[in-house]
Short mmCIF file of C-alpha atoms and ligand atoms in Angstrom, two decimals:
data_model
loop_
_atom_site.label_atom_id
_atom_site.label_comp_id
_atom_site.label_asym_id
_atom_site.label_seq_id
_atom_site.Cartn_x
_atom_site.Cartn_y
_atom_site.Cartn_z
CA UNK A 276 -4.87 10.16 -0.87
CA UNK A 277 -8.34 9.08 -0.11
CA UNK A 278 -9.95 8.13 -3.38
CA UNK A 279 -9.94 4.55 -4.52
CA UNK A 280 -10.90 3.52 -8.04
CA UNK A 281 -11.52 -0.20 -8.59
CA UNK A 282 -11.38 -1.92 -11.96
CA UNK A 283 -13.86 -4.79 -12.31
CA UNK A 284 -15.00 -7.04 -15.12
CA UNK A 285 -14.79 -10.59 -16.32
CA UNK A 286 -11.41 -12.11 -17.30
CA UNK A 287 -9.60 -10.98 -20.47
CA UNK A 288 -11.46 -7.75 -21.08
CA UNK A 289 -8.24 -5.83 -20.40
CA UNK A 290 -8.38 -4.90 -16.72
CA UNK A 291 -4.69 -5.34 -16.04
CA UNK A 292 -3.76 -3.52 -19.25
CA UNK A 293 -5.95 -0.59 -18.16
CA UNK A 294 -4.42 -0.71 -14.69
CA UNK A 295 -0.95 -0.44 -16.20
CA UNK A 296 -1.96 2.44 -18.40
CA UNK A 297 -3.60 4.40 -15.57
CA UNK A 298 -0.77 3.88 -13.12
CA UNK A 299 1.80 4.95 -15.68
CA UNK A 300 0.30 8.43 -15.77
CA UNK A 301 1.96 9.24 -12.53
CA UNK A 302 5.21 11.02 -13.15
CA UNK A 303 8.05 9.41 -11.33
CA UNK A 304 8.78 12.48 -9.22
CA UNK A 305 11.31 10.38 -7.42
CA UNK A 306 12.44 7.36 -9.28
CA UNK A 307 11.19 3.97 -8.15
CA UNK A 308 13.64 2.61 -5.62
CA UNK A 309 15.42 -0.53 -6.62
CA UNK A 310 14.00 -3.61 -5.02
CA UNK A 311 10.59 -2.14 -4.27
CA UNK A 312 7.95 -4.74 -4.70
CA UNK A 313 6.12 -3.90 -7.88
CA UNK A 314 2.69 -5.33 -7.65
CA UNK A 315 0.27 -5.36 -10.48
CA UNK A 316 -2.80 -4.85 -8.38
CA UNK A 317 -2.36 -1.56 -6.60
CA UNK A 318 -0.92 1.73 -7.75
CA UNK A 319 -1.43 5.46 -8.14
CA UNK A 320 -2.81 7.47 -11.00
CA UNK A 321 -2.26 11.16 -11.48
CA UNK A 322 -4.29 13.29 -13.82
CA UNK A 323 -4.46 17.10 -13.95
CA UNK A 324 -2.92 17.38 -10.52
CA UNK A 325 -5.35 14.96 -8.89
CA UNK A 326 -4.04 11.74 -7.52
CA UNK A 327 -5.97 8.60 -6.65
CA UNK A 328 -5.35 4.93 -5.95
CA UNK A 329 -6.24 2.27 -8.47
CA UNK A 330 -6.92 -1.38 -7.76
CA UNK A 331 -7.20 -4.13 -10.35
CA UNK A 332 -9.53 -6.57 -8.65
CA UNK A 333 -8.69 -9.17 -11.26
CA UNK A 334 -5.13 -9.27 -10.06
CA UNK A 335 -6.08 -11.04 -6.88
CA UNK A 336 -8.28 -13.76 -8.29
CA UNK A 337 -7.56 -16.69 -10.49
CA UNK A 338 -8.00 -15.17 -13.89
CA UNK A 339 -9.40 -18.03 -15.89
CA UNK A 340 -12.03 -17.91 -18.58
CA UNK A 341 -14.39 -20.17 -16.70
CA UNK A 342 -14.79 -17.88 -13.72
CA UNK A 343 -17.93 -18.59 -11.77
CA UNK A 344 -20.67 -16.09 -11.17
CA UNK A 345 -20.22 -16.57 -7.46
CA UNK A 346 -16.57 -15.57 -7.65
CA UNK A 347 -17.17 -12.50 -9.75
CA UNK A 348 -20.04 -11.57 -7.46
CA UNK A 349 -17.65 -11.44 -4.52
CA UNK A 350 -15.05 -9.55 -6.49
CA UNK A 351 -17.56 -6.89 -7.47
CA UNK A 352 -19.11 -6.76 -4.00
CA UNK A 353 -15.78 -5.98 -2.38
CA UNK A 354 -15.21 -3.23 -4.93
CA UNK A 355 -18.65 -1.81 -4.18
CA UNK A 356 -17.90 -1.75 -0.48
CA UNK A 357 -14.45 -0.28 -0.68
CA UNK A 358 -14.12 1.85 -3.80
CA UNK A 359 -15.31 5.38 -4.56
CA UNK A 360 -15.57 4.88 -8.30
CA UNK A 361 -15.82 1.60 -10.20
CA UNK A 362 -14.57 1.11 -13.73
CA UNK A 363 -16.62 -1.66 -15.26
CA UNK A 364 -14.62 -2.97 -18.19
CA UNK A 365 -16.24 -4.68 -21.16
CA UNK A 366 -14.80 -5.87 -24.45
CA UNK A 367 -16.01 -4.27 -27.68
CA UNK A 368 -14.86 -7.25 -29.74
CA UNK A 369 -16.88 -9.83 -27.87
CA UNK A 370 -19.82 -7.54 -27.08
CA UNK A 371 -22.11 -8.06 -24.09
CA UNK A 372 -21.84 -11.52 -22.53
CA UNK A 373 -23.99 -13.18 -19.87
CA UNK A 374 -21.33 -12.52 -17.29
CA UNK A 375 -21.30 -8.82 -18.24
CA UNK A 376 -25.06 -8.74 -17.72
CA UNK A 377 -24.62 -10.41 -14.38
CA UNK A 378 -22.05 -7.83 -13.24
CA UNK A 379 -24.13 -4.94 -14.59
CA UNK A 380 -27.09 -6.06 -12.53
CA UNK A 381 -25.07 -6.04 -9.30
CA UNK A 382 -23.62 -2.63 -10.13
CA UNK A 383 -27.00 -1.10 -11.01
CA UNK A 384 -28.35 -2.16 -7.63
CA UNK A 385 -25.34 -0.80 -5.76
CA UNK A 386 -25.99 2.86 -6.42
CA UNK A 387 -22.22 3.34 -6.74
CA UNK A 388 -20.52 5.64 -9.22
CA UNK A 389 -19.77 3.40 -12.17
CA UNK A 390 -18.05 4.11 -15.46
CA UNK A 391 -18.56 1.60 -18.26
CA UNK A 392 -15.30 1.27 -20.16
CA UNK A 393 -15.65 -0.24 -23.62
CA UNK A 394 -12.13 -1.53 -24.15
CA UNK A 395 -10.25 -2.75 -27.23
CA UNK A 396 -11.56 0.08 -29.39
CA UNK A 397 -8.28 0.10 -31.27
CA UNK A 398 -9.58 2.21 -34.12
CA UNK A 399 -12.44 4.65 -34.55
CA UNK A 400 -14.45 2.32 -36.75
CA UNK A 401 -14.99 0.14 -33.68
CA UNK A 402 -16.48 2.97 -31.65
CA UNK A 403 -19.92 2.52 -33.12
CA UNK A 404 -20.00 -1.02 -31.79
CA UNK A 405 -19.49 0.39 -28.31
CA UNK A 406 -22.99 1.87 -28.45
CA UNK A 407 -24.42 -1.52 -27.57
CA UNK A 408 -23.09 -1.09 -24.01
CA UNK A 409 -25.73 1.56 -23.35
CA UNK A 410 -27.86 -1.54 -22.94
CA UNK A 411 -26.12 -2.32 -19.64
CA UNK A 412 -28.11 0.48 -18.04
CA UNK A 413 -25.09 2.16 -16.48
CA UNK A 414 -24.83 5.30 -18.56
CA UNK A 415 -22.50 6.35 -21.36
CA UNK A 416 -19.81 3.84 -22.24
CA UNK A 417 -16.34 5.37 -22.53
CA UNK A 418 -14.33 3.97 -25.37
CA UNK A 419 -10.76 2.98 -24.79
CA UNK A 420 -7.91 1.13 -26.35
CA UNK A 421 -5.85 0.22 -23.32
CA UNK A 422 -3.13 -1.08 -25.61
CA UNK A 423 -2.70 2.11 -27.66
CA UNK A 424 -3.97 4.64 -25.13
CA UNK A 425 -6.70 5.91 -27.43
CA UNK A 426 -9.48 7.42 -25.31
CA UNK A 427 -7.58 7.33 -22.04
CA UNK A 428 -7.45 11.13 -21.67
CA UNK A 429 -11.22 11.45 -22.11
CA UNK A 430 -11.79 8.62 -19.67
CA UNK A 431 -9.61 10.28 -17.03
CA UNK A 432 -11.27 13.65 -17.64
CA UNK A 433 -14.52 11.89 -16.86
CA UNK A 434 -13.27 10.07 -13.75
CA UNK A 435 -11.60 12.97 -11.95
CA UNK A 436 -14.78 15.04 -11.31
CA UNK A 437 -16.40 11.92 -9.83
CA UNK A 438 -13.82 11.74 -7.04
CA UNK A 439 -14.48 12.96 -3.53
CA UNK A 440 -12.91 16.29 -2.57
CA UNK A 441 -9.30 16.02 -1.45
CA UNK A 442 -8.50 15.53 2.19
CA UNK A 443 -8.48 18.62 4.30
CA UNK A 444 -5.50 19.12 6.53
CA UNK A 445 -5.02 16.97 9.56
CA UNK A 446 -6.54 18.53 12.65
CA UNK A 447 -4.12 16.99 15.09
CA UNK A 448 -0.68 15.54 14.81
CA UNK A 449 -1.25 12.45 16.88
CA UNK A 450 0.39 9.32 15.49
CA UNK A 451 -1.83 6.98 13.50
CA UNK A 452 -1.29 3.26 13.59
CA UNK A 453 -3.09 0.89 11.25
CA UNK A 454 -3.66 -2.67 12.39
CA UNK A 455 -3.71 -4.74 9.20
CA UNK A 456 -3.47 -8.38 8.23
CA UNK A 457 -5.30 -11.29 6.74
CA UNK A 458 -8.66 -12.43 8.13
CA UNK A 459 -8.37 -14.17 11.50
CA UNK A 460 -4.86 -12.92 12.17
CA UNK A 461 -6.23 -11.35 15.35
CA UNK A 462 -6.75 -7.69 14.42
CA UNK A 463 -10.02 -7.29 16.31
CA UNK A 464 -8.71 -9.27 19.25
CA UNK A 465 -5.67 -7.06 19.74
CA UNK A 466 -7.66 -3.84 19.41
CA UNK A 467 -10.12 -5.23 21.95
CA UNK A 468 -7.27 -6.11 24.24
CA UNK A 469 -5.94 -2.55 24.04
CA UNK A 470 -9.16 -0.64 24.24
CA UNK A 471 -11.60 -2.98 25.92
CA UNK A 472 -15.19 -1.97 26.23
CA UNK A 473 -14.61 1.70 26.93
CA UNK A 474 -13.51 2.39 23.42
CA UNK A 475 -14.04 5.83 22.07
CA UNK A 476 -14.57 5.67 18.37
CA UNK A 477 -13.64 8.77 16.46
CA UNK A 478 -14.97 9.08 12.99
CA UNK A 479 -14.84 12.81 12.49
CA UNK A 480 -11.11 13.35 12.58
CA UNK A 481 -10.26 15.83 9.87
CA UNK A 482 -8.40 14.33 7.01
CA UNK A 483 -9.99 10.97 7.41
CA UNK A 484 -12.50 9.35 5.20
CA UNK A 485 -15.83 8.15 6.43
CA UNK A 486 -14.54 4.69 5.70
CA UNK A 487 -11.79 4.57 8.27
CA UNK A 488 -12.53 4.05 11.90
CA UNK A 489 -10.24 5.81 14.30
CA UNK A 490 -9.95 4.63 17.84
CA UNK A 491 -8.18 6.99 20.19
CA UNK A 492 -5.81 5.42 22.65
CA UNK A 493 -5.13 7.78 25.49
CA UNK A 494 -3.70 6.07 28.54
CA UNK A 495 -0.43 5.22 30.26
CA UNK A 496 1.00 8.47 28.96
CA UNK A 497 0.35 7.61 25.32
CA UNK A 498 -1.94 9.41 22.92
CA UNK A 499 -2.50 8.18 19.38
CA UNK A 500 -5.05 6.61 17.04
CA UNK A 501 -5.55 3.08 15.91
CA UNK A 502 -7.04 2.85 12.45
CA UNK A 503 -9.23 -0.17 12.49
CA UNK A 504 -10.04 -2.18 9.41
CA UNK A 505 -11.93 -5.14 10.70
CA UNK A 506 -12.78 -5.19 14.33
CA UNK A 507 -15.29 -2.52 15.05
CA UNK A 508 -16.67 -2.15 11.59
CA UNK A 509 -19.56 -4.44 11.31
CA UNK A 510 -18.63 -7.61 9.51
CA UNK A 511 -19.79 -7.18 5.98
CA UNK A 512 -22.14 -9.26 3.95
CA UNK A 513 -19.26 -10.29 1.79
CA UNK A 514 -17.74 -13.37 3.31
CA UNK A 515 -14.37 -12.86 4.92
CA UNK A 516 -12.83 -15.74 3.07
CA UNK A 517 -12.46 -13.82 -0.18
CA UNK A 518 -8.75 -13.92 -0.87
CA UNK A 519 -8.18 -10.23 -1.47
CA UNK A 520 -10.85 -8.96 0.85
CA UNK A 521 -8.52 -7.97 3.66
CA UNK A 522 -6.14 -6.45 1.13
CA UNK A 523 -8.83 -4.13 -0.26
CA UNK A 524 -9.89 -3.21 3.24
CA UNK A 525 -6.37 -2.46 4.31
CA UNK A 526 -5.67 0.06 1.54
CA UNK A 527 -7.30 3.11 3.09
CA UNK A 528 -6.11 2.32 6.57
CA UNK A 529 -2.55 2.07 5.26
CA UNK A 530 -2.85 5.26 3.23
CA UNK A 531 -4.02 7.16 6.31
CA UNK A 532 -1.53 5.67 8.75
CA UNK A 533 1.95 6.66 9.86
CA UNK A 534 2.94 3.20 10.99
CA UNK A 535 1.34 -0.13 10.09
CA UNK A 536 1.22 -3.10 12.39
CA UNK A 537 1.10 -6.15 10.16
CA UNK A 538 -0.57 -8.92 12.13
CA UNK A 539 0.72 -12.34 11.16
CA UNK A 540 -0.74 -15.60 12.43
CA UNK A 541 2.07 -17.54 14.14
CA UNK A 542 0.45 -20.84 13.23
CA UNK A 543 0.50 -19.99 9.53
CA UNK A 544 3.55 -17.82 8.88
CA UNK A 545 3.71 -15.29 6.04
CA UNK A 546 1.31 -16.04 3.23
CA UNK A 547 0.59 -14.44 -0.13
CA UNK A 548 -2.06 -12.18 1.29
CA UNK A 549 0.38 -10.91 3.91
CA UNK A 550 2.80 -10.13 1.10
CA UNK A 551 0.13 -8.21 -0.81
CA UNK A 552 -0.59 -6.08 2.24
CA UNK A 553 3.11 -5.60 2.88
CA UNK A 554 3.62 -4.38 -0.66
CA UNK A 555 0.90 -1.74 -0.17
CA UNK A 556 2.60 -0.62 3.04
CA UNK A 557 5.87 -0.36 1.17
CA UNK A 558 4.42 1.44 -1.80
CA UNK A 559 2.93 4.05 0.52
CA UNK A 560 6.24 4.34 2.37
CA UNK A 561 4.74 3.71 5.78
CA UNK A 562 6.48 2.52 8.90
CA UNK A 563 6.23 -1.19 9.65
CA UNK A 564 6.00 -3.38 12.73
CA UNK A 565 5.38 -7.09 12.26
CA UNK A 566 3.35 -8.59 15.08
CA UNK A 567 3.48 -12.38 15.13
CA UNK A 568 0.23 -13.09 16.96
CA UNK A 569 -1.13 -16.27 18.58
CA UNK A 570 2.29 -16.90 20.05
CA UNK A 571 0.52 -18.82 22.81
CA UNK A 572 -0.26 -21.54 20.26
CA UNK A 573 3.37 -22.10 19.31
CA UNK A 574 4.64 -25.13 21.25
CA UNK A 575 8.39 -24.57 21.06
CA UNK A 576 9.76 -21.11 21.84
CA UNK A 577 13.48 -21.54 22.35
CA UNK A 578 15.78 -18.69 21.33
CA UNK A 579 16.67 -20.77 18.30
CA UNK A 580 13.04 -21.17 17.27
CA UNK A 581 12.48 -17.45 17.61
CA UNK A 582 15.53 -16.64 15.53
CA UNK A 583 14.42 -19.07 12.81
CA UNK A 584 10.95 -17.51 12.80
CA UNK A 585 12.39 -14.01 12.53
CA UNK A 586 14.73 -14.99 9.73
CA UNK A 587 11.93 -16.61 7.78
CA UNK A 588 9.87 -13.42 7.98
CA UNK A 589 12.75 -11.14 6.98
CA UNK A 590 13.56 -13.39 4.05
CA UNK A 591 10.01 -13.13 2.76
CA UNK A 592 9.98 -9.34 3.05
CA UNK A 593 13.50 -8.75 1.71
CA UNK A 594 15.15 -6.52 0.58
CA UNK A 595 13.51 -4.45 3.33
CA UNK A 596 14.62 -6.27 6.46
CA UNK A 597 15.22 -3.55 9.04
CA UNK A 598 11.93 -3.64 10.93
CA UNK A 599 10.90 -4.79 14.40
CA UNK A 600 9.12 -8.11 14.98
CA UNK A 601 7.10 -8.65 18.14
CA UNK A 602 5.88 -12.08 19.22
CA UNK A 603 2.61 -11.53 21.00
CA UNK A 604 -0.70 -13.01 21.99
CA UNK A 605 -3.86 -10.97 21.82
CA UNK A 606 -5.51 -13.75 23.82
CA UNK A 607 -3.18 -13.85 26.84
CA UNK A 608 -2.07 -10.21 26.30
CA UNK A 609 1.53 -11.35 26.32
CA UNK A 610 3.71 -8.53 24.95
CA UNK A 611 0.82 -6.62 23.41
CA UNK A 612 1.97 -3.36 25.03
CA UNK A 613 5.34 -3.96 23.48
CA UNK A 614 3.58 -3.61 20.10
CA UNK A 615 2.56 -0.08 21.07
CA UNK A 616 6.01 0.86 22.31
CA UNK A 617 7.63 -0.45 19.17
CA UNK A 618 5.12 1.27 16.89
CA UNK A 619 5.83 4.56 18.68
CA UNK A 620 9.56 4.09 18.23
CA UNK A 621 9.09 3.41 14.51
CA UNK A 622 7.05 6.61 14.37
CA UNK A 623 10.02 8.46 15.91
CA UNK A 624 12.47 6.76 13.55
CA UNK A 625 10.40 7.88 10.60
CA UNK A 626 10.75 11.50 11.72
CA UNK A 627 14.40 11.22 12.69
CA UNK A 628 16.64 14.05 11.49
CA UNK A 629 20.39 13.69 11.52
CA UNK A 630 22.25 16.98 11.90
CA UNK A 631 24.20 17.72 8.71
CA UNK A 632 27.57 17.86 10.44
CA UNK A 633 27.07 14.47 12.12
CA UNK A 634 25.88 13.03 8.86
CA UNK A 635 28.94 14.21 6.94
CA UNK A 636 31.37 13.34 9.74
CA UNK A 637 30.14 9.77 9.45
CA UNK A 638 29.45 9.44 5.74
CA UNK A 639 32.36 11.24 4.08
CA UNK A 640 35.15 9.12 5.61
CA UNK A 641 33.09 6.01 4.89
CA UNK A 642 32.61 7.04 1.26
CA UNK A 643 36.30 7.88 1.02
CA UNK A 644 37.21 4.36 2.16
CA UNK A 645 34.56 2.68 0.04
CA UNK A 646 33.96 4.91 -2.97
CA UNK A 647 31.40 4.06 -5.66
CA UNK A 648 32.99 1.87 -8.33
CA UNK A 649 34.43 3.80 -11.27
CA UNK A 650 32.43 3.44 -14.47
CA UNK A 651 34.07 3.67 -17.91
CA UNK A 652 37.20 4.99 -16.23
CA UNK A 653 35.32 7.84 -14.60
CA UNK A 654 35.60 8.39 -10.86
CA UNK A 655 32.57 9.39 -8.88
CA UNK A 656 33.20 11.94 -6.15
CA UNK A 657 30.59 12.44 -3.45
CA UNK A 658 31.29 15.78 -1.85
CA UNK A 659 28.47 16.34 0.58
CA UNK A 660 25.50 14.55 2.10
CA UNK A 661 22.37 16.18 3.46
CA UNK A 662 18.99 15.12 4.76
CA UNK A 663 15.97 16.81 3.22
CA UNK A 664 13.83 18.50 5.88
CA UNK A 665 10.11 17.83 6.34
CA UNK A 666 9.78 14.62 4.38
CA UNK A 667 7.46 11.71 5.03
CA UNK A 668 10.37 9.31 5.39
CA UNK A 669 14.06 10.03 5.99
CA UNK A 670 15.44 11.23 2.65
CA UNK A 671 19.10 11.86 1.91
CA UNK A 672 20.83 13.59 -0.97
CA UNK A 673 24.33 12.72 -2.12
CA UNK A 674 25.93 15.61 -3.97
CA UNK A 675 28.28 14.20 -6.56
CA UNK A 676 30.08 15.11 -9.78
CA UNK A 677 28.55 12.19 -11.71
CA UNK A 678 25.34 11.27 -9.89
CA UNK A 679 24.10 9.10 -12.75
CA UNK A 680 26.98 6.68 -12.10
CA UNK A 681 25.93 5.92 -8.55
CA UNK A 682 24.00 2.67 -8.82
CA UNK A 683 21.48 0.88 -6.66
CA UNK A 684 23.86 -1.60 -4.96
CA UNK A 685 26.01 1.28 -3.73
CA UNK A 686 22.97 3.18 -2.47
CA UNK A 687 21.89 0.05 -0.64
CA UNK A 688 25.32 -0.19 0.93
CA UNK A 689 25.06 3.39 2.18
CA UNK A 690 21.52 2.81 3.41
CA UNK A 691 22.70 -0.15 5.46
CA UNK A 692 25.46 1.95 6.98
CA UNK A 693 23.00 4.70 7.89
CA UNK A 694 20.77 2.07 9.49
CA UNK A 695 23.70 0.60 11.42
CA UNK A 696 24.75 3.96 12.76
CA UNK A 697 21.37 5.50 13.61
CA UNK A 698 18.04 4.09 14.68
CA UNK A 699 15.85 3.82 11.56
CA UNK A 700 14.23 0.49 12.29
CA UNK A 701 10.82 0.07 10.63
CA UNK A 702 10.99 3.15 8.45
CA UNK A 703 11.62 3.25 4.72
CA UNK A 704 14.45 5.50 3.61
CA UNK A 705 15.31 7.25 0.35
CA UNK A 706 18.73 8.20 -0.96
CA UNK A 707 19.19 10.22 -4.14
CA UNK A 708 22.37 11.18 -5.91
CA UNK A 709 22.32 14.76 -7.26
CA UNK A 710 24.59 17.00 -9.23
CA UNK A 711 26.54 19.28 -6.93
P1 LIG B 818 -7.82 -8.93 -17.73
O1 LIG B 818 -7.92 -10.42 -17.62
O2 LIG B 818 -9.18 -8.30 -17.73
O3 LIG B 818 -6.89 -8.31 -16.73
O4 LIG B 818 -7.25 -8.64 -19.20
P2 LIG B 818 -5.75 -8.32 -19.69
O5 LIG B 818 -5.40 -6.92 -19.38
O6 LIG B 818 -4.87 -9.39 -19.19
O7 LIG B 818 -5.94 -8.42 -21.26
C1 LIG B 818 -6.42 -9.59 -21.87
C2 LIG B 818 -5.94 -9.61 -23.31
O8 LIG B 818 -6.54 -8.53 -24.02
C3 LIG B 818 -4.44 -9.43 -23.44
O9 LIG B 818 -3.98 -10.25 -24.45
C4 LIG B 818 -4.30 -7.96 -23.81
O10 LIG B 818 -3.14 -7.70 -24.56
C5 LIG B 818 -5.55 -7.72 -24.61
N1 LIG B 818 -5.97 -6.32 -24.60
C6 LIG B 818 -6.10 -5.52 -23.52
N2 LIG B 818 -6.48 -4.29 -23.89
C7 LIG B 818 -6.57 -4.30 -25.23
C8 LIG B 818 -6.89 -3.31 -26.22
O11 LIG B 818 -7.17 -2.14 -25.93
N3 LIG B 818 -6.91 -3.71 -27.51
C9 LIG B 818 -6.60 -4.97 -27.87
N4 LIG B 818 -6.62 -5.27 -29.16
N5 LIG B 818 -6.26 -5.92 -26.99
C10 LIG B 818 -6.25 -5.60 -25.68
P1 LIG B 819 -9.34 -10.65 12.66
O1 LIG B 819 -10.17 -11.26 11.59
O2 LIG B 819 -7.94 -10.38 12.19
O3 LIG B 819 -9.96 -9.45 13.31
O4 LIG B 819 -9.15 -11.79 13.78
P2 LIG B 819 -9.92 -11.96 15.17
O5 LIG B 819 -9.41 -10.99 16.18
O6 LIG B 819 -11.39 -11.98 14.93
O7 LIG B 819 -9.38 -13.40 15.61
C1 LIG B 819 -9.64 -14.56 14.85
C2 LIG B 819 -9.66 -15.78 15.76
O8 LIG B 819 -8.37 -15.98 16.33
C3 LIG B 819 -10.61 -15.61 16.94
O9 LIG B 819 -11.21 -16.86 17.17
C4 LIG B 819 -9.70 -15.22 18.09
O10 LIG B 819 -10.22 -15.62 19.34
C5 LIG B 819 -8.44 -15.98 17.75
N1 LIG B 819 -7.26 -15.30 18.28
C6 LIG B 819 -6.89 -14.00 18.10
N2 LIG B 819 -5.72 -13.73 18.71
C7 LIG B 819 -5.33 -14.89 19.30
C8 LIG B 819 -4.19 -15.26 20.10
O11 LIG B 819 -3.28 -14.47 20.39
N3 LIG B 819 -4.11 -16.55 20.51
C9 LIG B 819 -5.10 -17.47 20.22
N4 LIG B 819 -4.94 -18.70 20.67
N5 LIG B 819 -6.17 -17.14 19.48
C10 LIG B 819 -6.30 -15.87 19.03
#
């Protein structure tokens, strides 16, 4: 997935309502796992077989009526830098405001693909009022009622042809690791420490977008790519202190990666921005390594301190807690090569296949001893377990007489057992009950 559509506009025009509507178009091919972080800001939209990512830029800023021009300027600038198509939302009831004019001016200068969305057109009599938005100088306004869905099909029909062509197939199968994290976590420093001056930047890897920078790492018997979000790319005009800036930047890197290294600043711990990035990693079902960087700055490093630090991180990222944490220092290079080793092992875990006989030898007696709870006097019988071949993350099917009665807590119990018995650290996992 390489197309990113950003929704911009002043507060209360309906951005988050539009976001919800667009991201609901995607059929739940596999049902949303229980406990997955559901964030309002980032999701997928599917229309006529095309899939793209959608970001509600309003979701990351304080959404108050008295938003300053400066703040909205940054919000829109990040969208211009990172998105392929921008939906500029305006409100047909309030008409064009000064802030709308201000945004329109930035967008006109950007040369980006922009769609003006005249929202809150709840009935056709309001559509004539939408004509005033031609005055923004950004082309035809598309009318929409995000609440009722009126106009959403036409809007999507208009957006899809504006997207870039889909990714071609990957040329090589080398692992891809994204280094992500909030500003100043040490992303550039660690990539510098790995690659040094002799870095070989690869931008023409098939299946990548022009926006991702791939750095090949080919030494000490390893061969893979780092996907860089901050370091090598020239620092942008937009100031790095924008709250969601690193989150927007991380999206493509995460989408194109196999395993993500989430850089956390040891002196700050896990913050809301880290959680936003984590939730994008989770939503994309990528492998995870947490690298607690700047470990050199932490004064007390007893085993007890380390344990407390680890627990605090796992608590914040729960219910997904089975991932490796490496305490490192990009500055002193302490344990930075451990980050690579661990990322490679997560990559292996993500591809791990358990032979069917081994799987059943372990799972069936376990299930026999701890069967799913009976519901309404009906007993659930799980007869067979198999792993689906060729999936992005390890995926298991439980064949049962009454699959609908197998609930999330029981699936979580089985997942934990699988994780105890085999090495799946850092990789998401899916388990689905099915009718035998
Ligand atoms: P945001 O601040 O731009 O994200 O705006 P929201 O999505 O939070 O919407 C602001 C308000 O406008 C909420 O009360 C929504 O219910 C309402 N709203 C959003 N879309 C529509 C619409 O199509 N028609 C009407 N009548 N109200 C809408
Ligand atoms: P980025 O924004 O995530 O790319 O972060 P940078 O790599 O630019 O690092 C931000 C600041 O933290 C710089 O001043 C670095 O020198 C400093 N820094 C990065 N890693 C470490 C570390 O392990 N220890 C210490 N003490 N400082 C670090």
